[in-house]
Short mmCIF file of N, CA and C in Angstrom, two decimals:
data_model
loop_
_atom_site.label_atom_id
_atom_site.label_comp_id
_atom_site.label_asym_id
_atom_site.label_seq_id
_atom_site.Cartn_x
_atom_site.Cartn_y
_atom_site.Cartn_z
N MET A 1 0.62 17.58 -17.83
CA MET A 1 1.20 17.10 -16.73
C MET A 1 0.93 18.20 -15.73
N LYS A 2 0.53 17.81 -14.66
CA LYS A 2 0.10 18.86 -13.42
C LYS A 2 1.17 18.62 -12.51
N PRO A 3 2.05 19.83 -12.45
CA PRO A 3 3.08 19.83 -11.18
C PRO A 3 2.59 19.60 -9.99
N ILE A 4 3.09 18.66 -9.11
CA ILE A 4 2.64 18.45 -7.65
C ILE A 4 3.81 18.43 -6.71
N ARG A 5 3.57 18.33 -5.46
CA ARG A 5 4.55 18.01 -4.50
C ARG A 5 4.16 16.83 -3.64
N PHE A 6 5.04 15.90 -3.11
CA PHE A 6 4.46 14.81 -2.45
C PHE A 6 5.01 15.25 -0.87
N TYR A 7 4.31 15.00 0.01
CA TYR A 7 4.23 15.33 1.56
C TYR A 7 4.20 13.89 2.27
N ARG A 8 5.13 13.98 3.38
CA ARG A 8 4.85 12.81 4.38
C ARG A 8 4.86 13.69 5.89
N ASP A 9 3.86 13.36 6.56
CA ASP A 9 3.71 13.83 7.91
C ASP A 9 3.84 15.65 7.94
N GLY A 10 3.42 16.18 6.89
CA GLY A 10 3.51 17.42 6.55
C GLY A 10 4.59 18.12 5.94
N THR A 11 5.62 17.21 5.68
CA THR A 11 6.99 17.71 5.34
C THR A 11 7.18 17.34 3.83
N CYS A 12 7.58 18.24 3.16
CA CYS A 12 7.86 18.14 1.77
C CYS A 12 8.77 16.94 1.30
N LEU A 13 8.56 15.80 0.84
CA LEU A 13 9.39 14.58 0.65
C LEU A 13 9.73 14.63 -0.64
N VAL A 14 9.05 15.13 -1.86
CA VAL A 14 9.53 15.24 -3.24
C VAL A 14 9.20 16.81 -3.84
N PRO A 15 9.97 17.44 -4.01
CA PRO A 15 9.59 18.95 -4.36
C PRO A 15 9.09 19.05 -5.85
N HIS A 16 9.65 18.06 -6.81
CA HIS A 16 9.32 18.11 -7.97
C HIS A 16 8.49 16.87 -8.61
N GLY A 17 7.22 16.87 -8.56
CA GLY A 17 6.47 15.81 -9.03
C GLY A 17 5.57 16.30 -10.22
N ARG A 18 5.17 15.40 -10.70
CA ARG A 18 4.18 15.53 -11.87
C ARG A 18 2.96 14.27 -11.82
N ALA A 19 1.74 15.02 -12.07
CA ALA A 19 0.64 13.87 -12.24
C ALA A 19 0.20 13.57 -13.38
N ALA A 20 -0.09 12.60 -13.79
CA ALA A 20 -0.66 12.03 -14.92
C ALA A 20 -1.88 11.50 -14.47
N LEU A 21 -2.95 12.46 -14.73
CA LEU A 21 -4.42 12.20 -14.63
C LEU A 21 -5.22 12.08 -15.74
N SER A 22 -4.88 12.39 -16.88
CA SER A 22 -5.66 11.92 -18.02
C SER A 22 -5.36 10.74 -18.67
N TRP A 23 -6.21 10.08 -19.66
CA TRP A 23 -5.68 9.02 -20.18
C TRP A 23 -4.64 9.07 -20.86
N TRP A 24 -4.56 10.13 -21.54
CA TRP A 24 -3.26 10.22 -22.67
C TRP A 24 -2.07 10.36 -21.61
N ALA A 25 -2.11 11.04 -20.59
CA ALA A 25 -0.71 11.39 -19.70
C ALA A 25 -0.50 9.92 -18.95
N ARG A 26 -1.50 9.19 -18.41
CA ARG A 26 -1.34 8.06 -17.96
C ARG A 26 -0.82 6.99 -18.78
N PHE A 27 -1.20 6.80 -20.21
CA PHE A 27 -0.73 6.11 -21.09
C PHE A 27 0.69 6.52 -21.64
N ARG A 28 1.06 7.62 -21.73
CA ARG A 28 2.49 7.89 -22.02
C ARG A 28 3.51 7.71 -20.91
N GLY A 29 2.87 8.08 -19.64
CA GLY A 29 3.63 7.93 -18.27
C GLY A 29 5.19 8.83 -18.75
N LEU A 30 6.16 7.98 -18.48
CA LEU A 30 7.56 8.76 -18.51
C LEU A 30 8.06 8.45 -19.80
N LEU A 31 7.60 7.75 -20.60
CA LEU A 31 8.15 7.41 -21.91
C LEU A 31 8.46 8.67 -22.82
N PHE A 32 9.78 8.48 -23.48
CA PHE A 32 9.90 9.77 -24.27
C PHE A 32 10.25 11.18 -23.43
N ARG A 33 10.41 10.80 -22.20
CA ARG A 33 10.91 12.03 -21.36
C ARG A 33 12.21 11.66 -20.86
N ALA A 34 12.77 12.90 -20.27
CA ALA A 34 14.11 12.64 -19.54
C ALA A 34 14.16 12.06 -18.17
N PRO A 35 14.91 11.24 -17.96
CA PRO A 35 14.84 10.33 -16.66
C PRO A 35 14.51 11.32 -15.35
N LEU A 36 13.89 10.83 -14.47
CA LEU A 36 13.66 11.17 -13.24
C LEU A 36 14.83 11.45 -12.57
N ALA A 37 14.95 12.50 -11.73
CA ALA A 37 16.30 12.63 -10.96
C ALA A 37 16.60 11.14 -10.00
N SER A 38 17.87 10.93 -9.93
CA SER A 38 18.33 9.68 -9.27
C SER A 38 18.25 9.94 -7.76
N ASP A 39 18.42 11.32 -7.44
CA ASP A 39 18.34 11.80 -5.77
C ASP A 39 17.06 11.47 -5.16
N GLY A 40 15.80 11.48 -5.96
CA GLY A 40 14.71 11.28 -5.19
C GLY A 40 13.94 12.70 -5.31
N SER A 41 14.49 13.50 -5.79
CA SER A 41 13.66 14.75 -5.92
C SER A 41 12.53 15.15 -7.00
N GLU A 42 12.19 14.07 -7.60
CA GLU A 42 11.45 13.91 -8.69
C GLU A 42 10.68 12.57 -8.81
N ALA A 43 9.33 12.69 -8.97
CA ALA A 43 8.35 11.55 -9.15
C ALA A 43 7.25 11.94 -9.93
N MET A 44 6.48 10.82 -10.18
CA MET A 44 5.38 10.75 -10.96
C MET A 44 4.30 10.05 -10.55
N LEU A 45 3.16 10.71 -10.09
CA LEU A 45 2.09 10.21 -9.87
C LEU A 45 0.82 9.72 -11.00
N ILE A 46 0.62 8.59 -11.00
CA ILE A 46 -0.29 8.04 -12.14
C ILE A 46 -1.50 7.71 -11.24
N GLU A 47 -2.56 8.18 -11.69
CA GLU A 47 -3.89 8.08 -10.87
C GLU A 47 -5.09 8.19 -11.79
N PRO A 48 -6.14 7.50 -11.97
CA PRO A 48 -6.03 5.91 -10.95
C PRO A 48 -4.94 5.11 -11.68
N CYS A 49 -4.64 4.23 -11.11
CA CYS A 49 -3.54 3.17 -11.45
C CYS A 49 -3.17 2.20 -10.35
N ALA A 50 -3.37 0.80 -10.82
CA ALA A 50 -2.79 -0.21 -10.07
C ALA A 50 -1.87 -1.08 -10.67
N SER A 51 -1.52 -0.80 -11.79
CA SER A 51 -0.18 -1.61 -12.51
C SER A 51 0.50 -0.56 -13.59
N ILE A 52 1.50 -1.16 -13.53
CA ILE A 52 2.73 -0.26 -14.23
C ILE A 52 3.33 -1.52 -15.23
N HIS A 53 4.06 -0.94 -16.15
CA HIS A 53 5.08 -1.45 -17.06
C HIS A 53 6.17 -0.56 -17.18
N THR A 54 7.42 -1.21 -17.58
CA THR A 54 8.51 -0.63 -18.11
C THR A 54 8.94 -0.72 -19.39
N PHE A 55 7.93 -1.15 -20.15
CA PHE A 55 8.30 -1.57 -21.70
C PHE A 55 8.78 -0.23 -22.17
N GLY A 56 9.93 -0.41 -22.80
CA GLY A 56 10.52 0.86 -23.74
C GLY A 56 11.16 1.81 -22.62
N MET A 57 11.23 1.70 -21.38
CA MET A 57 11.94 2.62 -20.33
C MET A 57 13.50 2.18 -20.61
N GLY A 58 14.36 2.99 -20.27
CA GLY A 58 15.90 3.15 -20.32
C GLY A 58 16.70 2.82 -19.05
N TYR A 59 15.79 2.93 -17.99
CA TYR A 59 16.19 2.68 -16.62
C TYR A 59 15.43 2.22 -15.81
N ALA A 60 15.91 1.69 -14.61
CA ALA A 60 15.06 1.08 -13.59
C ALA A 60 14.38 2.07 -12.79
N LEU A 61 13.24 1.66 -12.26
CA LEU A 61 12.07 2.36 -11.53
C LEU A 61 12.03 1.89 -10.02
N ASP A 62 11.71 2.45 -9.13
CA ASP A 62 11.14 2.16 -7.95
C ASP A 62 9.66 2.68 -7.88
N VAL A 63 8.71 1.81 -7.65
CA VAL A 63 7.31 1.84 -7.66
C VAL A 63 6.98 1.84 -6.08
N VAL A 64 5.94 2.75 -6.06
CA VAL A 64 5.13 2.99 -4.71
C VAL A 64 3.66 2.80 -4.83
N PHE A 65 2.96 1.60 -4.71
CA PHE A 65 1.71 1.71 -4.81
C PHE A 65 1.23 2.00 -3.53
N VAL A 66 -0.35 2.86 -3.99
CA VAL A 66 -0.99 3.91 -2.65
C VAL A 66 -2.48 3.58 -3.02
N ASP A 67 -3.04 3.37 -1.44
CA ASP A 67 -4.52 3.20 -1.74
C ASP A 67 -5.16 4.61 -1.83
N LYS A 68 -6.37 4.49 -1.67
CA LYS A 68 -7.35 5.79 -1.78
C LYS A 68 -7.11 6.64 -0.61
N ALA A 69 -6.69 6.12 0.48
CA ALA A 69 -6.64 7.23 1.60
C ALA A 69 -4.90 7.75 1.56
N GLY A 70 -4.26 7.19 0.79
CA GLY A 70 -2.75 7.80 0.75
C GLY A 70 -1.73 7.16 1.43
N THR A 71 -2.43 5.65 1.73
CA THR A 71 -1.43 4.91 2.58
C THR A 71 -0.71 3.80 1.63
N VAL A 72 0.68 3.88 1.74
CA VAL A 72 1.46 2.91 0.95
C VAL A 72 1.21 1.75 1.16
N VAL A 73 0.82 0.80 0.12
CA VAL A 73 0.37 -0.67 0.47
C VAL A 73 1.45 -1.46 -0.06
N ARG A 74 2.47 -1.15 -1.01
CA ARG A 74 3.35 -2.14 -1.23
C ARG A 74 4.47 -0.99 -1.94
N VAL A 75 5.93 -1.41 -1.89
CA VAL A 75 6.77 -0.85 -2.68
C VAL A 75 7.60 -1.89 -3.36
N HIS A 76 7.86 -1.64 -4.57
CA HIS A 76 8.66 -2.58 -5.39
C HIS A 76 10.04 -1.61 -5.71
N GLU A 77 11.08 -2.07 -5.77
CA GLU A 77 12.47 -1.23 -5.77
C GLU A 77 13.00 -2.15 -7.03
N GLY A 78 13.46 -1.01 -7.95
CA GLY A 78 14.70 -1.62 -8.83
C GLY A 78 13.92 -2.45 -10.02
N ILE A 79 12.74 -2.09 -10.68
CA ILE A 79 12.06 -2.52 -11.76
C ILE A 79 12.73 -2.39 -12.90
N ARG A 80 13.31 -3.38 -13.63
CA ARG A 80 13.95 -3.05 -14.59
C ARG A 80 13.34 -2.97 -15.89
N PRO A 81 13.90 -2.35 -16.84
CA PRO A 81 13.16 -2.13 -18.12
C PRO A 81 12.51 -3.53 -18.61
N TRP A 82 11.41 -3.51 -19.42
CA TRP A 82 10.58 -4.51 -19.83
C TRP A 82 10.02 -5.55 -18.89
N ARG A 83 9.67 -4.80 -17.73
CA ARG A 83 8.67 -5.71 -16.74
C ARG A 83 7.53 -4.93 -16.21
N ALA A 84 6.52 -5.75 -15.56
CA ALA A 84 5.47 -5.33 -15.36
C ALA A 84 5.12 -5.48 -13.75
N CYS A 85 4.23 -4.81 -13.07
CA CYS A 85 3.80 -5.41 -11.88
C CYS A 85 2.45 -4.53 -11.38
N MET A 86 1.78 -5.27 -10.66
CA MET A 86 0.43 -4.46 -10.04
C MET A 86 0.36 -4.96 -8.58
N GLN A 87 -0.66 -4.03 -8.16
CA GLN A 87 -1.06 -4.37 -6.62
C GLN A 87 -2.71 -4.37 -6.80
N ARG A 88 -3.13 -5.37 -6.09
CA ARG A 88 -4.48 -5.14 -5.75
C ARG A 88 -4.83 -4.26 -4.71
N GLY A 89 -5.95 -3.51 -4.85
CA GLY A 89 -6.07 -2.51 -3.74
C GLY A 89 -5.75 -1.16 -3.95
N ALA A 90 -4.64 -1.00 -5.01
CA ALA A 90 -3.96 0.31 -5.01
C ALA A 90 -4.71 1.14 -6.04
N ARG A 91 -4.75 2.53 -5.64
CA ARG A 91 -5.46 3.51 -6.44
C ARG A 91 -4.77 4.39 -7.17
N SER A 92 -3.21 4.58 -6.60
CA SER A 92 -2.33 5.39 -7.43
C SER A 92 -0.93 4.76 -7.31
N VAL A 93 -0.25 5.31 -8.20
CA VAL A 93 1.24 4.76 -8.34
C VAL A 93 2.12 5.95 -8.30
N ILE A 94 3.07 5.79 -7.50
CA ILE A 94 4.06 6.83 -7.68
C ILE A 94 5.33 6.12 -8.12
N GLU A 95 5.83 6.67 -9.33
CA GLU A 95 7.19 6.02 -9.97
C GLU A 95 8.60 7.42 -9.56
N PHE A 96 9.40 6.47 -9.25
CA PHE A 96 10.82 7.34 -9.19
C PHE A 96 11.76 6.62 -9.66
N HIS A 97 13.08 7.24 -9.76
CA HIS A 97 14.08 6.51 -10.45
C HIS A 97 14.64 5.65 -9.40
N ALA A 98 15.27 4.47 -9.64
CA ALA A 98 15.53 3.42 -8.91
C ALA A 98 16.78 3.92 -7.83
N GLY A 99 16.26 3.45 -6.53
CA GLY A 99 17.29 3.74 -5.58
C GLY A 99 16.65 5.23 -4.65
N ALA A 100 15.65 5.94 -5.14
CA ALA A 100 15.09 6.80 -4.54
C ALA A 100 14.21 6.30 -3.23
N VAL A 101 13.63 5.48 -3.40
CA VAL A 101 12.61 4.79 -2.46
C VAL A 101 13.54 4.42 -0.94
N GLN A 102 14.75 3.96 -1.13
CA GLN A 102 15.49 3.69 -0.01
C GLN A 102 16.10 4.91 0.41
N ARG A 103 16.51 5.69 -0.52
CA ARG A 103 16.92 7.20 0.20
C ARG A 103 15.85 7.94 0.85
N LEU A 104 14.54 7.90 0.25
CA LEU A 104 13.70 8.48 1.13
C LEU A 104 12.81 7.86 2.01
N SER A 105 13.35 6.38 2.30
CA SER A 105 12.64 5.82 3.50
C SER A 105 11.24 5.47 3.47
N ILE A 106 10.72 5.22 2.27
CA ILE A 106 9.40 5.04 2.11
C ILE A 106 9.01 3.54 1.99
N ARG A 107 7.91 3.37 3.17
CA ARG A 107 7.68 1.82 3.67
C ARG A 107 6.46 2.05 3.52
N PRO A 108 5.93 0.31 3.61
CA PRO A 108 4.28 0.29 3.44
C PRO A 108 3.81 0.99 4.97
N GLY A 109 2.97 1.33 4.77
CA GLY A 109 2.23 1.93 5.91
C GLY A 109 2.27 3.48 5.98
N ASP A 110 3.18 3.88 5.71
CA ASP A 110 3.29 5.46 5.30
C ASP A 110 1.93 5.92 4.63
N VAL A 111 2.17 7.39 5.12
CA VAL A 111 0.92 8.04 4.58
C VAL A 111 1.31 9.07 3.59
N LEU A 112 1.01 9.24 2.51
CA LEU A 112 1.58 10.41 1.37
C LEU A 112 0.76 11.23 0.94
N GLU A 113 0.73 12.55 1.21
CA GLU A 113 -0.05 13.40 0.28
C GLU A 113 0.48 13.96 -0.86
N TRP A 114 -0.32 14.53 -1.65
CA TRP A 114 0.43 15.44 -2.81
C TRP A 114 -0.70 16.38 -2.98
N LYS A 115 0.00 17.68 -3.59
CA LYS A 115 -0.77 18.88 -3.90
C LYS A 115 -0.23 19.27 -5.03
#
């Protein structure tokens, strides 16, 4: 996993991110890892990715689908364990602990960057 930070309008939005870029990292995702911080300070980028599942997860997720320009195309909040969702046109997915998207005020149309 590669450590990254997420930015919106040049301001650091999430200081502790992880990027799942390889096949194995995308396959494993958040499974068998400590839960993400519920305050929104942690997130996981999965790229390339247009669909996710929460099979085997022990907590709900907020999921942000992003196109290749970094524009948020859809936000799904509170996806409970043992569910799946997808978004046509998405290039990447950012996963947060449930409730983080509302705290961070992430909405469709926002442009996010990661480094």
